[in-house]
Short mmCIF file of C-alpha atoms and ligand atoms in Angstrom, two decimals:
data_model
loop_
_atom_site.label_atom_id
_atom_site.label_comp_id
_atom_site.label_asym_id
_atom_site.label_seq_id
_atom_site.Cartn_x
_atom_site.Cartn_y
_atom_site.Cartn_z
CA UNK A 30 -14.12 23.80 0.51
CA UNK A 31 -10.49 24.80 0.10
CA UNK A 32 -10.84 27.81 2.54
CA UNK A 33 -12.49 26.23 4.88
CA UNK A 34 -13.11 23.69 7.77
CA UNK A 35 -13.33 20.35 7.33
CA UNK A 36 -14.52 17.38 10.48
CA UNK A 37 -12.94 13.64 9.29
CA UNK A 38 -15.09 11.03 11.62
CA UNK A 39 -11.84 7.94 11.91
CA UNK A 40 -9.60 10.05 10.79
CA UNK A 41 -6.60 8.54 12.76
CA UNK A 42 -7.77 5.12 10.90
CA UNK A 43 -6.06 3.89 7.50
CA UNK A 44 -8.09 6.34 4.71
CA UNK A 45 -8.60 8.72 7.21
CA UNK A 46 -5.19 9.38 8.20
CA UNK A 47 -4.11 9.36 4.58
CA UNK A 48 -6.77 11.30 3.84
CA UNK A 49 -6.57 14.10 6.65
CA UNK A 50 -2.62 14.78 5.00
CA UNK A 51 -3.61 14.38 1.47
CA UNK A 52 -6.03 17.49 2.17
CA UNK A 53 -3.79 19.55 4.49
CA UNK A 54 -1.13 19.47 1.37
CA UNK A 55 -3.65 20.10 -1.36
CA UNK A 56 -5.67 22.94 0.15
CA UNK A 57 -3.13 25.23 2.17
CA UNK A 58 -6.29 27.27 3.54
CA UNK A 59 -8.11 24.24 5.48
CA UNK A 60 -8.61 23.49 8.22
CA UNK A 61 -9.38 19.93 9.95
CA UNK A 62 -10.42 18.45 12.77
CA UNK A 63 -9.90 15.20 12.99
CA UNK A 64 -12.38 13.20 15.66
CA UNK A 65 -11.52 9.12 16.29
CA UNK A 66 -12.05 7.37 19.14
CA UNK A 67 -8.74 5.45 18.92
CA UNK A 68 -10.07 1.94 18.65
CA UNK A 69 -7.24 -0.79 18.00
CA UNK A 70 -7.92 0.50 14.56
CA UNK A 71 -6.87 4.08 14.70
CA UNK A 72 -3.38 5.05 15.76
CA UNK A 73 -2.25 8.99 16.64
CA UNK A 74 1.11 7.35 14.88
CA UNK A 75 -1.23 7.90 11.67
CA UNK A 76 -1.22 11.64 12.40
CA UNK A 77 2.27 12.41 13.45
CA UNK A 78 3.97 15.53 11.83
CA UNK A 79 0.43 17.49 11.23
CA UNK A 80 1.11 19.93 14.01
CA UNK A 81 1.14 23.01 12.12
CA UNK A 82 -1.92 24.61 13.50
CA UNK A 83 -4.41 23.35 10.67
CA UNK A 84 -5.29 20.51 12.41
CA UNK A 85 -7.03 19.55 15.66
CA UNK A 86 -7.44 16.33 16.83
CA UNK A 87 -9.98 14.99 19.22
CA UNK A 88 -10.27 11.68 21.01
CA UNK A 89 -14.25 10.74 20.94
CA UNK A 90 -16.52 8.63 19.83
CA UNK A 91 -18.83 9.07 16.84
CA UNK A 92 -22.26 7.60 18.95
CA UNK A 93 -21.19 10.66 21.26
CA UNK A 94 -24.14 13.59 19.67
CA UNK A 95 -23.59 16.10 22.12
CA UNK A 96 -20.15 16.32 21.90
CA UNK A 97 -20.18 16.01 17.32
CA UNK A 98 -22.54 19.00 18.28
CA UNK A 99 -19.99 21.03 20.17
CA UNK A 100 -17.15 20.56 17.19
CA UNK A 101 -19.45 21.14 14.57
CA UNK A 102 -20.26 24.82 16.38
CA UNK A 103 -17.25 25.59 18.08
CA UNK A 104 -15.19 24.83 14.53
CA UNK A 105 -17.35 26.42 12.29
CA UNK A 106 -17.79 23.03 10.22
CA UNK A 107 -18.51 23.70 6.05
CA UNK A 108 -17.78 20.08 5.53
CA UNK A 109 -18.09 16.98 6.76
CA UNK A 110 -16.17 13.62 6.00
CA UNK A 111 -17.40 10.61 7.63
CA UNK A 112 -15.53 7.72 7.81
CA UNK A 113 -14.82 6.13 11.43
CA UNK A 114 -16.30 2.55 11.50
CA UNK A 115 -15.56 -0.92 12.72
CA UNK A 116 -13.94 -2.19 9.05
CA UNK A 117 -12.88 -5.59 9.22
CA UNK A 118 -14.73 -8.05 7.60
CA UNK A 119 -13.26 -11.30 9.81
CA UNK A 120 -14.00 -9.38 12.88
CA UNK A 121 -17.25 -8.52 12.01
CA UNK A 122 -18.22 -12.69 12.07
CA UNK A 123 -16.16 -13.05 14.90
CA UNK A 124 -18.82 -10.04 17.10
CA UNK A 125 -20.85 -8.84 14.50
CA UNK A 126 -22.48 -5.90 17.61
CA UNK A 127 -19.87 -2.95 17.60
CA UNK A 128 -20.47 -2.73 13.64
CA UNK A 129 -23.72 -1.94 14.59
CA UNK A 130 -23.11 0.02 17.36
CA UNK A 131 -20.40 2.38 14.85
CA UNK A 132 -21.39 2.19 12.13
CA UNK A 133 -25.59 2.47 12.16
CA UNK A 134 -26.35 4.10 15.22
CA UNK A 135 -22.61 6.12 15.06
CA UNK A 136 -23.54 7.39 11.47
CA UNK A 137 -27.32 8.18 13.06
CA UNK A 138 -25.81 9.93 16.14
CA UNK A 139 -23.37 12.23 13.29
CA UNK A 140 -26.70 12.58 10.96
CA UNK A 141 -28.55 14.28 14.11
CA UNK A 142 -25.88 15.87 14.81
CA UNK A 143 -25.84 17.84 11.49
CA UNK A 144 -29.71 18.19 11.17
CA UNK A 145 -29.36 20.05 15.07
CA UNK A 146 -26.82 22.29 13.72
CA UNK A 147 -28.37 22.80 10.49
CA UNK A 148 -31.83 23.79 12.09
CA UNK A 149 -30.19 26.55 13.63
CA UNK A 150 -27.57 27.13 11.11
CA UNK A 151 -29.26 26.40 7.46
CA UNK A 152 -26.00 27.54 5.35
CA UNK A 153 -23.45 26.39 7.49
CA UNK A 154 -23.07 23.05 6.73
CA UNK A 155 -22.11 22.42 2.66
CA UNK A 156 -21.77 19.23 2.50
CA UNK A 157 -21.55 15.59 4.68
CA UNK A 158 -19.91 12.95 2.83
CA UNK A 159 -21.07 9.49 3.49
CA UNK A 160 -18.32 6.67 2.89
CA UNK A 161 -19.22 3.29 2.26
CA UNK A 162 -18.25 0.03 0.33
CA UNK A 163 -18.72 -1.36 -2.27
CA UNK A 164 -19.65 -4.48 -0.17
CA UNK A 165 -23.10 -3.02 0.34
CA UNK A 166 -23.70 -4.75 -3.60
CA UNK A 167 -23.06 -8.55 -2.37
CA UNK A 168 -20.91 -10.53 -4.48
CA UNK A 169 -20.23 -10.92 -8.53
CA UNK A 170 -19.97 -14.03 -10.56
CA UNK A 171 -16.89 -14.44 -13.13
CA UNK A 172 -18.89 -12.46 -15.64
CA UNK A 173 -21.12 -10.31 -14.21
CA UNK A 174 -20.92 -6.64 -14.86
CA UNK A 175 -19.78 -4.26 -12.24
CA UNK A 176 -21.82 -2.71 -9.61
CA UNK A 177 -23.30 1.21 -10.77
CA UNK A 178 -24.68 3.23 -8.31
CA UNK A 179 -28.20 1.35 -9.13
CA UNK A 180 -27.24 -1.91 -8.21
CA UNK A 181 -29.03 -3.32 -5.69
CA UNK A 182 -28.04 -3.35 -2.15
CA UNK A 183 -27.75 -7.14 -1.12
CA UNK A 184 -24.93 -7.29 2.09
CA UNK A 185 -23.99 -10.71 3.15
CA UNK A 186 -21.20 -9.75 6.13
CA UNK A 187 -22.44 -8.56 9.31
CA UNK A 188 -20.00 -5.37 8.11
CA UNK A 189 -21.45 -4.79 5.02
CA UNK A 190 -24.80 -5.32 6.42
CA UNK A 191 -23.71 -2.51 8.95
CA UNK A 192 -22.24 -0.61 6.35
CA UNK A 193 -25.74 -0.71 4.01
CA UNK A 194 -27.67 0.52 7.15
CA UNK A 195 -25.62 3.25 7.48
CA UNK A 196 -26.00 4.21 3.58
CA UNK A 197 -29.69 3.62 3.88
CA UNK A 198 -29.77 6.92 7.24
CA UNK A 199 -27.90 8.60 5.06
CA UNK A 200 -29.93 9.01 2.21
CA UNK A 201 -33.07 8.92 4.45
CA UNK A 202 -31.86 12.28 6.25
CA UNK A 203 -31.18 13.60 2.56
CA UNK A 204 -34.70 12.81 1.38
CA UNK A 205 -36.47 13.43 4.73
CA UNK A 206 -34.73 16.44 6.33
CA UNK A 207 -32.70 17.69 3.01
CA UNK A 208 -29.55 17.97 4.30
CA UNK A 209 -26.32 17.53 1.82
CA UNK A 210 -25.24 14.01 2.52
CA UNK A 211 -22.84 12.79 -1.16
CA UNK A 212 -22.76 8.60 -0.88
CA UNK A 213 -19.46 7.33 -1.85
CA UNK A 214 -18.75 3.96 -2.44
CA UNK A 215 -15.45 2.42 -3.11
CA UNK A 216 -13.23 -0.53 -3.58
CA UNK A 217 -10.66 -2.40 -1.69
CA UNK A 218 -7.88 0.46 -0.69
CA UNK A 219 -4.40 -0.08 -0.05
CA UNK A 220 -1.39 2.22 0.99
CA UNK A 221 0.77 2.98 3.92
CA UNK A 222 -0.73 3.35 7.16
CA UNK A 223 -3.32 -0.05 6.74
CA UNK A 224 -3.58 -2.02 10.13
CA UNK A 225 -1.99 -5.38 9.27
CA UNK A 226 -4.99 -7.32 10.03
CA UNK A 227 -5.56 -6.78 6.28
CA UNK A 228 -4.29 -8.71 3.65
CA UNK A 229 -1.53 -6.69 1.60
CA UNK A 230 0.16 -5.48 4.95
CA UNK A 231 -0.99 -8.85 7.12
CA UNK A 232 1.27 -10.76 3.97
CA UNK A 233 4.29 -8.34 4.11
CA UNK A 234 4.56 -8.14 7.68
CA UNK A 235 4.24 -12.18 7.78
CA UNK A 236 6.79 -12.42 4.53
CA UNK A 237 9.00 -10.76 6.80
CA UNK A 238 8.46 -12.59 10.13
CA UNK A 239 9.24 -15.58 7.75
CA UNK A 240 5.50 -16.59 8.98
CA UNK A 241 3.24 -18.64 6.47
CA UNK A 242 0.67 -16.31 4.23
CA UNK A 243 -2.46 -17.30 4.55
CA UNK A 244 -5.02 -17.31 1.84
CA UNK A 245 -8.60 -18.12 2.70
CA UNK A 246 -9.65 -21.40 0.69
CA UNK A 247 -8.66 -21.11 -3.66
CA UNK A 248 -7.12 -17.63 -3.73
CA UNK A 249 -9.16 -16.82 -6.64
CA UNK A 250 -11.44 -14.21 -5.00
CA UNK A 251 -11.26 -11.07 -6.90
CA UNK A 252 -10.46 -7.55 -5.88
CA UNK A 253 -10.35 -4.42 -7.43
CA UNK A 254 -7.49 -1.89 -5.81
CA UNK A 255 -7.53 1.26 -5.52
CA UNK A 256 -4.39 3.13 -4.51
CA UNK A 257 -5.19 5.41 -1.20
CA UNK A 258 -4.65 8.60 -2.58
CA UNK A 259 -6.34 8.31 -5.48
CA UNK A 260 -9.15 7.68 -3.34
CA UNK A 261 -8.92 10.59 -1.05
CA UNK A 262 -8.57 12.66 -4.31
CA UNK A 263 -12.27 11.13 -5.10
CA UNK A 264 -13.37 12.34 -1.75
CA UNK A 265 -12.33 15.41 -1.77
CA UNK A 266 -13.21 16.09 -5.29
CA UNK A 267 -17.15 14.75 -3.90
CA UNK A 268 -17.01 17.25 -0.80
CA UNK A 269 -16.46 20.00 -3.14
CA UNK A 270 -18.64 19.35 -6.00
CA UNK A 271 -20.39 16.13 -5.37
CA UNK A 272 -24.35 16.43 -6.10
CA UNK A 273 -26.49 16.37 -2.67
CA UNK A 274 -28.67 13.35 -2.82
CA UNK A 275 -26.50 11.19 -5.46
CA UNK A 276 -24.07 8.16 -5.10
CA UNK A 277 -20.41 7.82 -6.79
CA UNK A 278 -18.36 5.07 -6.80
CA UNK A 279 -14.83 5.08 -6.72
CA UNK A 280 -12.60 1.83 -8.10
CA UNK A 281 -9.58 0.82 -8.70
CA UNK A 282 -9.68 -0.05 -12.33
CA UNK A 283 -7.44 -3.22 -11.16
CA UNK A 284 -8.96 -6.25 -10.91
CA UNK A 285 -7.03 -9.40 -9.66
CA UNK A 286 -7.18 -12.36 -7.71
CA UNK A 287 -6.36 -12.21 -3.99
CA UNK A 288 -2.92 -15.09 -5.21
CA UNK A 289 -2.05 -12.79 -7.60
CA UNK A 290 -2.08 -10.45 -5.71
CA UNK A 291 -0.01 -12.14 -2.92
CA UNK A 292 2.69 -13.60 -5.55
CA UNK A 293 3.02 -10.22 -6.53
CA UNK A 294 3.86 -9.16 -3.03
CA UNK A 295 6.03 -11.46 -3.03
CA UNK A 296 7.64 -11.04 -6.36
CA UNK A 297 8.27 -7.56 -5.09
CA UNK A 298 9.97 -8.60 -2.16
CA UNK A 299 12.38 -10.82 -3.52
CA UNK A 300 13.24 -7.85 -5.23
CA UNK A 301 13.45 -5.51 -3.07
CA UNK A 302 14.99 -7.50 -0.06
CA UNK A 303 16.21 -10.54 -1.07
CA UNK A 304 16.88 -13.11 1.87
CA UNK A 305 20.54 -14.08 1.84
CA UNK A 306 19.87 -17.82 2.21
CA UNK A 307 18.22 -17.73 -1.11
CA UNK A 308 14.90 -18.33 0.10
CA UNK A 309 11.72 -17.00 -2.18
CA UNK A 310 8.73 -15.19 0.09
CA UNK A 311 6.26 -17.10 -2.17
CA UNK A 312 7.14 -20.48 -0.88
CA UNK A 313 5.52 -19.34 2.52
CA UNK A 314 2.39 -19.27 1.13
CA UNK A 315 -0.47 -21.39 2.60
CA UNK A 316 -4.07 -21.68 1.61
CA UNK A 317 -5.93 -21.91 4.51
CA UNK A 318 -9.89 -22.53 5.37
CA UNK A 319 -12.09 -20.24 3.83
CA UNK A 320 -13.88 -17.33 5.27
CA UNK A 321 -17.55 -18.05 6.27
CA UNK A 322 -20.01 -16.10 3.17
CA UNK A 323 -16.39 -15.06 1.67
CA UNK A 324 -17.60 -12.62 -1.35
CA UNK A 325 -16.29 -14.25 -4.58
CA UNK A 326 -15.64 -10.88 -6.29
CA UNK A 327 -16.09 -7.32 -6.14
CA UNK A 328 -15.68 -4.53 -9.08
CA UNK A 329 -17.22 -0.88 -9.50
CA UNK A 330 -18.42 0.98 -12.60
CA UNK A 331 -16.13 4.37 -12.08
CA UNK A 332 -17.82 5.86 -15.41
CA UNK A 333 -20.06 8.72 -13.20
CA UNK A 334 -17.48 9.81 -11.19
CA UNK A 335 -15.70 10.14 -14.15
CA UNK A 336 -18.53 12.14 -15.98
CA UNK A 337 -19.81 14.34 -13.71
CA UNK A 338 -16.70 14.35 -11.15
CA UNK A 339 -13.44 14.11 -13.74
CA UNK A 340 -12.80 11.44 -11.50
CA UNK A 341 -10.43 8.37 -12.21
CA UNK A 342 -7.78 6.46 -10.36
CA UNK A 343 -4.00 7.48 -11.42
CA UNK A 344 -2.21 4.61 -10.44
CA UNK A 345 -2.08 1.32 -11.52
CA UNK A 346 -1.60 -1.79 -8.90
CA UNK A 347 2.15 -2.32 -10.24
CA UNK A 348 2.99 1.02 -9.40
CA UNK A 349 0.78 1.40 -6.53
CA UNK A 350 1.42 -2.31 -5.21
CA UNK A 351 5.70 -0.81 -5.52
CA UNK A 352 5.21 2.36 -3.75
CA UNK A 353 3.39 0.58 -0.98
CA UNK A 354 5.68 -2.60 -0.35
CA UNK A 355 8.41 0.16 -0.52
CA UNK A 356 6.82 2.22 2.39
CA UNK A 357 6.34 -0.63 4.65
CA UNK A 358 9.91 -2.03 3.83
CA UNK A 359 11.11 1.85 4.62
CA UNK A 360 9.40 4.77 5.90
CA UNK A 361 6.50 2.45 7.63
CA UNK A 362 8.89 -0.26 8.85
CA UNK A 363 9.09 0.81 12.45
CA UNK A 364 5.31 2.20 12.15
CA UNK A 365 4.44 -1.72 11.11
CA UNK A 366 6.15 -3.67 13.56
CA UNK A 367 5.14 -1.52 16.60
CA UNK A 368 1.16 -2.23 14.81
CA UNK A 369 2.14 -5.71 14.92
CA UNK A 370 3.81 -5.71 18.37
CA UNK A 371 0.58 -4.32 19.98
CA UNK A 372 -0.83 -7.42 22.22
CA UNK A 373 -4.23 -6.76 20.96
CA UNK A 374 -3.02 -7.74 17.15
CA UNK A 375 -0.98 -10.76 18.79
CA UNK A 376 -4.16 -12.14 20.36
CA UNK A 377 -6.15 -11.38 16.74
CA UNK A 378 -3.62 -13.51 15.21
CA UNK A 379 -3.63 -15.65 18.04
CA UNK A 380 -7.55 -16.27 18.17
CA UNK A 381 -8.21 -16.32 14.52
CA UNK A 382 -5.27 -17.86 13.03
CA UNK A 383 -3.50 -21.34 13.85
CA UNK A 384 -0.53 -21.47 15.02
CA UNK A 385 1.06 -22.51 11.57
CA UNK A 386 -0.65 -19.02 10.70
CA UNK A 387 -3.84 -20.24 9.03
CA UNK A 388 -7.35 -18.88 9.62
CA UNK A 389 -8.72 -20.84 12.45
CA UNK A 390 -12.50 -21.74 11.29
P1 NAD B 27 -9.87 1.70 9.70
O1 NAD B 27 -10.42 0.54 10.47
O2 NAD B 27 -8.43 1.73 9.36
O3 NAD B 27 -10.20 3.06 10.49
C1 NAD B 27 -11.43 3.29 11.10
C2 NAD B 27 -11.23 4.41 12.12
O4 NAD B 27 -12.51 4.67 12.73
C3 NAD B 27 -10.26 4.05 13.24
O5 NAD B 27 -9.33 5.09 13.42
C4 NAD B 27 -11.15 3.89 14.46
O6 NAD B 27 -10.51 4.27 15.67
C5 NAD B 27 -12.31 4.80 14.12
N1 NAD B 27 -13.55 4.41 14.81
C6 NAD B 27 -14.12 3.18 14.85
N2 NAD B 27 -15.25 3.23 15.58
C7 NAD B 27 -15.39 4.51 16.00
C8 NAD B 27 -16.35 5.17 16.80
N3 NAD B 27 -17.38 4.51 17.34
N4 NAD B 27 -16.21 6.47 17.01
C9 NAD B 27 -15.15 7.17 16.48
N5 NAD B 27 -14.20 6.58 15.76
C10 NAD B 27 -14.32 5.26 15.51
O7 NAD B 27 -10.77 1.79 8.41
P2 NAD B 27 -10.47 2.34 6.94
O8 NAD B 27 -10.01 1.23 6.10
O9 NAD B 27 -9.68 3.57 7.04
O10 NAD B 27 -11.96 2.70 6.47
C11 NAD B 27 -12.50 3.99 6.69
C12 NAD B 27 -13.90 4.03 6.10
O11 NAD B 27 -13.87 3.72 4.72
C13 NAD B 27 -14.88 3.06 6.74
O12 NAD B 27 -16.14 3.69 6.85
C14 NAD B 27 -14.94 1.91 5.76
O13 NAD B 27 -16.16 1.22 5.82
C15 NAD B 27 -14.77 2.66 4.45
N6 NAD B 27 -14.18 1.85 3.37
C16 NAD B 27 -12.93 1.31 3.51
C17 NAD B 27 -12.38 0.59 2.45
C18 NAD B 27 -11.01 -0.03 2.53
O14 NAD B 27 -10.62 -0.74 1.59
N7 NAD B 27 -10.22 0.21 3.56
C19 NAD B 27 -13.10 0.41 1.28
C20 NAD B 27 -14.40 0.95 1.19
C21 NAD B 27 -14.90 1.70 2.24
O1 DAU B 28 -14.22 -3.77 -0.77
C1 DAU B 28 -14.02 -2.77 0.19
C2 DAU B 28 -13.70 -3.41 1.53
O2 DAU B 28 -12.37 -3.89 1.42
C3 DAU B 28 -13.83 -2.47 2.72
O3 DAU B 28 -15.16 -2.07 2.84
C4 DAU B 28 -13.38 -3.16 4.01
O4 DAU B 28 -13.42 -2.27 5.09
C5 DAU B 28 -11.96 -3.64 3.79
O5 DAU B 28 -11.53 -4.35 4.94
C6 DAU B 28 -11.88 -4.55 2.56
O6 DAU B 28 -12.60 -5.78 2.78
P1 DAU B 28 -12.00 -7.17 2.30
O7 DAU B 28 -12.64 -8.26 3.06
O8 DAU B 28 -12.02 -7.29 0.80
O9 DAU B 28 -10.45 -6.94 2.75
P2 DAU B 28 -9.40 -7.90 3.49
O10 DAU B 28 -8.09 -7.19 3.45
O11 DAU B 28 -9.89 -8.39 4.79
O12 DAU B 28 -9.32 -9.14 2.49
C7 DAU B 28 -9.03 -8.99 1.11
C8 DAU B 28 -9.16 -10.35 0.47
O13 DAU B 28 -8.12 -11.19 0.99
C9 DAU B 28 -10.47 -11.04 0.77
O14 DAU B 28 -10.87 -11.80 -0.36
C10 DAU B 28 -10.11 -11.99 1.92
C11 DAU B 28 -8.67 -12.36 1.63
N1 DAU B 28 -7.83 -12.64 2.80
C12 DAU B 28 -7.83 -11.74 3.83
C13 DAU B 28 -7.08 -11.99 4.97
C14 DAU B 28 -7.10 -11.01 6.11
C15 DAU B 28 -7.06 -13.79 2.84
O15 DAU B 28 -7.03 -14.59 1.88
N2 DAU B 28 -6.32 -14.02 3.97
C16 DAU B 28 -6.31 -13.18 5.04
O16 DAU B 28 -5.63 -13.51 6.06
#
């Protein structure tokens, strides 16, 4: 796929942007077009600087068949990426219907889309890969083992519940109409670019406002983080090579609870910009009322994208968690606090969060 054409659905979102670069620097001979339909989510910001000729970018929505028709002809499309999707989980409670409009009947709109082109076009189109969560699994106890590709599917969040029937059309058009849909699944990302309505850049943009940090009920929800890149290195890696018909998922090898997490955040930026009045970031934070069905814990079995892929995260959370709180404290600081500016974010936090910067439930 390094020669060729590439379509990333959400690209001007958080992976996508990240992802869209990270493939425009490794493969000097593709080409992408990038299609998002600039939801509060998705930012041309994301995007600036790609203007070399290798990359289109198109305002439209993903439900929109006639027009994923058009790009996938007019481009010459060899492989697809789709990402764009309604994402966050607190929204999802909040109006659980756009995550179904986006994400099920979006990723059917792209599938027909593909099948269409590939009825007149059978070679054209390599390879469509699928991105999901690893929320589709449900939630882990303390000891459980992680999720492998044949866990079952048991969503509890009206997004992961969007997200699973999504995954389900995917496969469906694999088995059904044999086109080359890869399933990815992955963990909890982080990196520059995130919209601060999710935790790590939610608690460094607060931890700089001087606002409280709120973490929904004990703080002992686990995570398992997966550095950005590393991730779009496992996407690209499943465009090229991945196995029509199978599912990889992609983790972070780095478990930890959501307050460790958050102390390390802080940690980090007592380090890294200490306040002059003495004052230590982790004193602002505040646990907070819980999020309704909140999913204790979440981990991934990486071992077959490992085998088959020679896939397997390269960074660690203290490095990754360092290069990240360093972007947002430098390069990002101007692209965070015009994110956090926008009025739409201000009446997020205003709606959902009390006015001592708890979650309003
Ligand atoms: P994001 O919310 O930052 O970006 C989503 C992008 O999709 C935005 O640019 C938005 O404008 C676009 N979009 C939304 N609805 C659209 C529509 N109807 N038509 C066209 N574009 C639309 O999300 P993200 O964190 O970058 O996640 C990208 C994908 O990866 C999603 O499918 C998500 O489910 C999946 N994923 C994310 C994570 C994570 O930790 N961020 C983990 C696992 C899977
Ligand atoms: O696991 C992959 C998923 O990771 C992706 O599919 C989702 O798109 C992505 O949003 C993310 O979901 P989470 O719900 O895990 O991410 P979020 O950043 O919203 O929250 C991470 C954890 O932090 C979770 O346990 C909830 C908690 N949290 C979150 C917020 C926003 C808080 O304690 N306080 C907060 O204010």
């Amino acid at each position: 796929m390094a020669n060729e054409t590439i379509l990333v659905t959400g690209g001007a979102g958080f992976i996508g942007a990240n992802l869209v670069r990270y493939m425009l620097a490794s493969w000097p001979n593709a080409r992408v077009v990038t299609l998002d339909a600039l939801t509060y989510a998705g930012h041309t910001a994301n995007l600036a600087g790609l203007e070399d000729g290798r990359h289109v970018f198109i305002q439209g929505d993903i439900r929109d068949q006639p027009l994923l028709v058009g790009l996938l002809r007019e481009h010459a499309v060899r492989g697809v990426i789709h990402l764009a999707a309604e994402t966050h989980v607190d929204r999802s409670i909040v109006g659980p219907e756009v995550f179904v409009q986006s994400n099920v009947l979006g990723t059917l709109r792209l599938l027909e889309a593909v099948r269409e082109v590939a009825q007149e076009q059978p070679e054209q189109i390599r390879r469509v890969v699928h991105v999901s969560t690893d929320e589709v699994y449900g939630t882990l106890g303390a000891e459980d083992a992680a999720f492998t590709p044949r866990s079952r599917y048991a969503p509890r969040s009206p997004y992961s519940a969007s997200k699973a029937g999504g995954d389900h059309l995917a496969r469906a058009y694999f088995h059904t109409y044999g086109l080359p849909i890869v399933v990815t699944n992955c963990s909890n990302n982080y990196g520059p670019y995130q919209h601060p309505e999710k935790l790590i850049p939610l608690m460094i943009g607060n931890a700089l406002a001087g606002e409280p940090l709120p973490l929904y009920g004990d703080g002992r929800q686990v995570r398992d983080w997966l550095y950005v890149d590393d991730h779009c290195a496992g996407l690209a890696v499943a465009l090229d090579q991945g196995q029509p018909g199978e599912t990889y998922l992609f983790g972070g090898a780095n478990q930890t609870t959501n307050l460790e997490l958050v102390t390390a955040i802080c940690d980090l930026l007592d380090e890294l910009l200490p306040r002059a009045d003495g004052f230590r970031y982790g004193a602002l934070i505040t646990h907070v009322a819980d999020r309704p069905g909140h999913d204790r814990r979440y981990v991934v079995d990486g071992d077959k994208a490992w085998q088959t892929l020679g896939w397997q995260p390269s960074h660690n959370l203290t490095e990754g968690l360092r290069k990240t709180v360093a972007w947002y404290l430098g390069a990002g600081a101007e692209w965070l606090a015009a994110r956090r500016a926008e009025p739409e974010y201000q009446d997020w936090l205003e709606e959902n969060y009390d006015p001592r910067g708890g979650a309003d439930q």
